[in-house]
Coordinates of C-alpha atoms in Angstrom, one line a residue:
Chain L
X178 CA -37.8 2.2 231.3
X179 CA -39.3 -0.9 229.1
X180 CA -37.3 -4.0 227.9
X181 CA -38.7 -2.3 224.7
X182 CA -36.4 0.6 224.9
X183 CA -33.7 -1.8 226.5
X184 CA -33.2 -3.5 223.1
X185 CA -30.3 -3.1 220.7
X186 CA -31.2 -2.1 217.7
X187 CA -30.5 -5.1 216.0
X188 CA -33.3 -6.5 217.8
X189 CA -35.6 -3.8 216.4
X190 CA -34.8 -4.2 213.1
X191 CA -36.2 -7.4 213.3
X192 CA -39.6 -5.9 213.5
X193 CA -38.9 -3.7 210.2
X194 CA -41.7 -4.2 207.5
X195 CA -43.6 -6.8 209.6
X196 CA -46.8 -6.2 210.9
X197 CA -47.0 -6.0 214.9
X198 CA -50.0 -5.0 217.6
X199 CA -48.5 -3.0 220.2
X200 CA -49.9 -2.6 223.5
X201 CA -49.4 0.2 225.3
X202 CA -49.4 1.9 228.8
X203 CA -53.6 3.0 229.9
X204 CA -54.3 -0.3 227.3
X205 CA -54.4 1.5 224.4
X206 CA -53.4 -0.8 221.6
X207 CA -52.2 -0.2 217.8
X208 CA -52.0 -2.2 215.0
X209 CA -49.5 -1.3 211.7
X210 CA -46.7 -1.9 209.4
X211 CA -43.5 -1.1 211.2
X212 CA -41.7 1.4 209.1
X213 CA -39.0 1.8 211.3
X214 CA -37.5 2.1 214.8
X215 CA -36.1 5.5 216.0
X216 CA -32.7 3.5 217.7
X217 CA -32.5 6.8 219.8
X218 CA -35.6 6.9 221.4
X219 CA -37.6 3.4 220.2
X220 CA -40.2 4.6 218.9
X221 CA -42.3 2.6 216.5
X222 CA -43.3 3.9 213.4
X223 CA -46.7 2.5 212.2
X224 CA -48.4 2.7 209.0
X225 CA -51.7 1.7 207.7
X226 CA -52.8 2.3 204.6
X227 CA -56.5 3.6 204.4
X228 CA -59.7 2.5 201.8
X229 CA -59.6 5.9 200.6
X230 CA -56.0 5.0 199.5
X231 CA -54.4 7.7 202.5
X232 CA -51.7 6.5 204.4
X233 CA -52.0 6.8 208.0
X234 CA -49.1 7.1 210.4
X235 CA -48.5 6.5 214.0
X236 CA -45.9 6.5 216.5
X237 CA -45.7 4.9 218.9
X238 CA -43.5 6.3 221.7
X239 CA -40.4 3.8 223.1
X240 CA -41.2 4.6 226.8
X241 CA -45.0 3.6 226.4
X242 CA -44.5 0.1 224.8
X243 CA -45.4 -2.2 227.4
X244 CA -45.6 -5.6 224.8
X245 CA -45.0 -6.0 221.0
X246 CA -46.8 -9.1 219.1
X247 CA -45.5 -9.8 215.2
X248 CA -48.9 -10.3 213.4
X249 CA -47.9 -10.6 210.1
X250 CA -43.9 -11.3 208.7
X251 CA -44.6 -9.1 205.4
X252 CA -42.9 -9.6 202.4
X253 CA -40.9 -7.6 199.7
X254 CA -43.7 -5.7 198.0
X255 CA -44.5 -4.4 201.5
X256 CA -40.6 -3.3 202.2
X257 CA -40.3 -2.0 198.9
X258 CA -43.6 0.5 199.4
X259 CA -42.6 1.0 203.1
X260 CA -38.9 1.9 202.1
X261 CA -39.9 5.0 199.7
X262 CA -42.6 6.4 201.9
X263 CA -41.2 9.1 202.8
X264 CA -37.9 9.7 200.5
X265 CA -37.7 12.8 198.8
X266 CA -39.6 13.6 195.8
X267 CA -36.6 13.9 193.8
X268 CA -35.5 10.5 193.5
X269 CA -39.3 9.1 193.2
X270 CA -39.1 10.8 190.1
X271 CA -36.3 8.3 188.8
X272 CA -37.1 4.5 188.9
X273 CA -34.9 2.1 190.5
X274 CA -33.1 1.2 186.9
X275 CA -32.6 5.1 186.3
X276 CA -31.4 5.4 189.8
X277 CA -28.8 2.5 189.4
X278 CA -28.1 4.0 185.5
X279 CA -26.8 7.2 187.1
X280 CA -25.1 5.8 189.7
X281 CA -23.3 3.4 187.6
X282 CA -22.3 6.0 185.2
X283 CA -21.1 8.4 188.1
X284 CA -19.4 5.4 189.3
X285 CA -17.2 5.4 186.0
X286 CA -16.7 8.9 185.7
X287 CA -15.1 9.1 189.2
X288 CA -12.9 6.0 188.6
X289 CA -11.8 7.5 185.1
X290 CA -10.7 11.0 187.1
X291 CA -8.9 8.0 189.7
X292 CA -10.8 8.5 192.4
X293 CA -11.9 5.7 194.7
X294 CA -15.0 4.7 194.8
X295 CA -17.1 1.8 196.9
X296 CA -20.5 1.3 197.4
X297 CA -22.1 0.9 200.9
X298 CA -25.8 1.2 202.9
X299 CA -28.7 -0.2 201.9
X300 CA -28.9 -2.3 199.2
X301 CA -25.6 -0.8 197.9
X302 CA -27.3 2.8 197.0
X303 CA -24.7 5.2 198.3
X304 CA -21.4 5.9 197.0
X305 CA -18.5 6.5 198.9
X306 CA -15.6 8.2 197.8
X307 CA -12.0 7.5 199.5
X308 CA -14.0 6.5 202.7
X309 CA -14.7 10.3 203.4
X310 CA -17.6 11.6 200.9
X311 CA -21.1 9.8 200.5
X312 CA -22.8 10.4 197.4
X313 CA -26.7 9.7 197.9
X314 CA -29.5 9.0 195.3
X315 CA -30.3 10.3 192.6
X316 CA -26.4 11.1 192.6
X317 CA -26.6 14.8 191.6
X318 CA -24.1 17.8 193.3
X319 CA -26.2 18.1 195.8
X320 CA -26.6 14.8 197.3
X321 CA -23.0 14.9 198.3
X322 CA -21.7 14.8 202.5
X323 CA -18.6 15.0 203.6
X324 CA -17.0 16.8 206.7
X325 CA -14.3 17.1 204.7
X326 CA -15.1 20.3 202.7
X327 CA -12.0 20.6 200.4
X328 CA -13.5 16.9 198.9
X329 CA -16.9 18.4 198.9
X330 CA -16.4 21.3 196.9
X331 CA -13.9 19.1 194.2
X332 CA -16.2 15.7 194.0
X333 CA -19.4 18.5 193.6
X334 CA -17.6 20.0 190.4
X335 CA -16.7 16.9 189.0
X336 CA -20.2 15.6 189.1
X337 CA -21.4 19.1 188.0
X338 CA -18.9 18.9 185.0
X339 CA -19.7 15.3 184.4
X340 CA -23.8 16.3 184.0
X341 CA -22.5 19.2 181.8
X342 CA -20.1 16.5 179.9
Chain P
X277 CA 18.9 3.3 254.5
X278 CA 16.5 5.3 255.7
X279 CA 14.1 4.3 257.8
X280 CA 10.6 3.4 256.2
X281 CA 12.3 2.7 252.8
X282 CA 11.1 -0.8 252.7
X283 CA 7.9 0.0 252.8
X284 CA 8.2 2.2 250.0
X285 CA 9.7 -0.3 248.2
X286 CA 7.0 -2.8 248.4
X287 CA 4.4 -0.2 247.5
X288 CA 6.1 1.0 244.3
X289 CA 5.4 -3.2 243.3
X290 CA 2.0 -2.1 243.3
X291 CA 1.3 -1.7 239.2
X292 CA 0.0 1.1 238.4
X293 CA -3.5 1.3 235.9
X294 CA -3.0 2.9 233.0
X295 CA -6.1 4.0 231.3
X296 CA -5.1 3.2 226.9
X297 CA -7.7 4.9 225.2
X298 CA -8.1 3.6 221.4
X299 CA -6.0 5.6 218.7
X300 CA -7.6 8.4 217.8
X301 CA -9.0 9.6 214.2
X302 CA -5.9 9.8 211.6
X303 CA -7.0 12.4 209.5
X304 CA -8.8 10.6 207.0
X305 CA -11.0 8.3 209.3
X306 CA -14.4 10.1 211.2
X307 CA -13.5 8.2 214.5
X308 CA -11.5 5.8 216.5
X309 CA -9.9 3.1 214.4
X310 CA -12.0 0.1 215.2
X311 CA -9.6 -2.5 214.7
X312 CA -6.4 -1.2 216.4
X313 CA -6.0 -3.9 219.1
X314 CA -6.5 -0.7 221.9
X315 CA -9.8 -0.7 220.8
X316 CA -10.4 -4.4 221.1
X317 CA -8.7 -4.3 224.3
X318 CA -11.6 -2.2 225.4
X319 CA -13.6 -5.2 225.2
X320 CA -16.8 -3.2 224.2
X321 CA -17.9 -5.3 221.2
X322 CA -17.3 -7.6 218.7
X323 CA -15.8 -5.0 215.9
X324 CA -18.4 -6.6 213.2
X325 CA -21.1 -6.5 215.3
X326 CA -20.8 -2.8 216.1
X327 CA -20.4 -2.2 212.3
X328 CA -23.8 -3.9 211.6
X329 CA -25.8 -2.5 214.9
X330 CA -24.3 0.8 213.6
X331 CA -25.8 0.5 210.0
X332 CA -28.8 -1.0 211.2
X333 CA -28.8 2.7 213.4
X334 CA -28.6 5.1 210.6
X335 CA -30.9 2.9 208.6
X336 CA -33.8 3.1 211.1
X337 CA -32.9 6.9 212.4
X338 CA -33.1 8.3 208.9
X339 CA -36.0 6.8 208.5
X340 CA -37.3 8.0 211.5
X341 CA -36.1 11.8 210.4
X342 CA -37.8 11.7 207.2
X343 CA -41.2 10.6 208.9
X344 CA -40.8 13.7 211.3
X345 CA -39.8 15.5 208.2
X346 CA -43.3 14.4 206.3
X347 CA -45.4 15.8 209.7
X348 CA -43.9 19.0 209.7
X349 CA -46.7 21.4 208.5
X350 CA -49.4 18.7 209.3
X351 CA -52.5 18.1 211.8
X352 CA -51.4 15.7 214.2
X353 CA -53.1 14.0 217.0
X354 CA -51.3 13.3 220.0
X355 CA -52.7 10.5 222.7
X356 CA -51.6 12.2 226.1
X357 CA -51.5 9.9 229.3
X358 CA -54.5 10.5 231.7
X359 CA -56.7 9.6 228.6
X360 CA -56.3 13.4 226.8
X361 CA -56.2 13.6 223.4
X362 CA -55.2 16.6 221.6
X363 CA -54.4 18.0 217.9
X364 CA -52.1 20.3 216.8
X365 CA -50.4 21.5 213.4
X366 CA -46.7 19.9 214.3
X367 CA -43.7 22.0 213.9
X368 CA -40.5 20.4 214.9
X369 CA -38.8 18.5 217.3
X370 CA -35.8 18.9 219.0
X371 CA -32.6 16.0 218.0
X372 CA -33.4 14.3 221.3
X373 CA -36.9 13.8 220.8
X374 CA -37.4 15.4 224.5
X375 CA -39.7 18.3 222.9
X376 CA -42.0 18.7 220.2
X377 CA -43.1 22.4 218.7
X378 CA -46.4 22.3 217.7
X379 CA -49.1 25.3 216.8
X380 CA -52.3 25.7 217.3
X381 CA -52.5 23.6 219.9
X382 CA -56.8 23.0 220.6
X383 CA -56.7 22.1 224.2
X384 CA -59.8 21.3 226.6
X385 CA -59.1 25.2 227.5
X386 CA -59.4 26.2 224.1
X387 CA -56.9 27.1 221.7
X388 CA -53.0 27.8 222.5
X389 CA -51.2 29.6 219.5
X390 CA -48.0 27.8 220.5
X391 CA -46.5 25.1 222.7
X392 CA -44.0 22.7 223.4
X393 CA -45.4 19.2 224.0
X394 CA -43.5 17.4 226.0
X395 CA -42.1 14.0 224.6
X396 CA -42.8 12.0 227.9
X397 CA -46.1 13.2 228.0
X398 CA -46.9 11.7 225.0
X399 CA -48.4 8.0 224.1
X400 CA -48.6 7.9 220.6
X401 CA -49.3 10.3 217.7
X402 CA -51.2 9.7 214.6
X403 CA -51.2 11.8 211.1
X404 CA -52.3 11.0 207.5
X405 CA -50.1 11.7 204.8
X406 CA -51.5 12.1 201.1
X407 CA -51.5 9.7 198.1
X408 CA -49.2 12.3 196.1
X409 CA -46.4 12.4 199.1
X410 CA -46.3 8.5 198.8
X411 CA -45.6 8.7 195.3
X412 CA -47.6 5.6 194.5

């Protein structure tokens, strides 16, 4: 076990969207943009783009990390790109002012019905009704969770009947 | 007064532990209520701190999900330890991260159909993932 995988994973979010060199065990030694940190595991997820415009990914596992250097501090532009990397092609087909369009409206369709409604996670993206149902981007029937399946089934219908509205 | 009940006396001073576990889920929570002062009495962390390291947890392990998600059905090079280096077309993993299903696994012995690689084998592990997936 590494002081790597020893850190709390407020430390390695830190390292999110910054460009590290990572050596690791039998010296082998990678460069990248850190997309993220798995907190169960720690390992690093690099990613470099490529001059034939390819993005190239590599992990890094936790237990190998023997030393992590920060290179390069990045900057929004790189965050932004890093963030949607792998998000599913549904939402890439919305832009970020669609995306906060719909949920805004869905937002003021749930309140007329009087149903609670807060927004939480990153950059307040997700909906979350009455603490118990999370309503993801791009905000369609299907992008509902809850354990509670009672609230799943009546939230999904009222977003189906407010697309159908 | 029986004899020996002195003794017992002074023994039943002795307080006895009692373990006070939080308060558990009300119905409408998903877990322990993190501000009930059982909890706090715990003394395992500042209740604002857990909140954050929590969400900073989910952030990064979604993240982490989706990138295993984007190799499924891809050629993937894995860096073994013992300098080996080996590709296979990945498959899945299992939640731990303890073992990963691959196919087609092309081996120094030639080719094995299937195989589990196991996760503390591994180095690293490299794949390339097409301008159209990025979306850019």
């Amino acid at each position: 076990m590494t002081d790597w995988c020893k850190k709390s994973p407020l430390d390695w979010k830190d390292y999110m969207n910054k460009e590290i060199k990572v050596t690791a065990d039998e010296k082998n030694e990678y460069r990248g943009w850190v997309l993220t940190v798995d907190p169960v595991t720690a390992n690093i997820v690099l990613v470099n783009v490529l001059e034939d415009g390819k993005v190239s990914v590599t992990v890094v596992m936790g237990h190998a990390v023997q030393k992590v250097d920060i290179l390069d501090e990045g900057n929004d532009e790189i965050k932004e790109r890093l963030a949607y990397l792998f998000m599913p092609e549904e939402i890439k087909t919305f832009s970020k002012e669609d995306l906060e369009k719909r949920k805004n409206s869905l937002k003021s369709w749930l309140e007329q019905n009087h149903i609670p409604v807060t927004q939480q996670g990153d950059e307040q993206r997700t909906l979350c009704v009455a603490g118990v149902l999370t309503i993801d981007p791009p905000y369609g029937p299907e992008n509902c969770s809850s354990s509670n399946e009672i609230i799943l089934s009546r939230v999904q219908a009222l977003i189906q009947s407010a697309i159908t509205h | 007064m029986m004899p020996g009940s002195q003794g017992m006396e002074s023994r039943m001073d002795v307080p006895v532990p009692v373990i006070r576990l939080p308060r558990g889920p009300d119905g409408i929570s998903r877990g322990f209520d993190l501000n009930s002062l059982r909890y706090q009495a715990l003394g395992l962390k500042d209740c604002k701190e857990l909140k954050q390291e929590q969400k900073a947890r989910t952030v990064m392990r979604e993240q982490y999900l989706r990138s295993l998600l984007a190799m499924a059905g891809q050629p993937v090079c894995f860096t073994m330890y013992e300098k080996v280096t080996v590709t296979a077309c990945f498959g899945s993993s299992d939640i731990d991260i303890l073992n990963f299903q691959v196919s087609e696994l092309q081996t120094p012995l030639g080719v094995q159909r299937e195989a589990l690689l196991r996760c503390p084998d591994i180095i690293s592990y490299t794949f390339q993932i097409s301008p159209q997936h990025t979306g850019t």
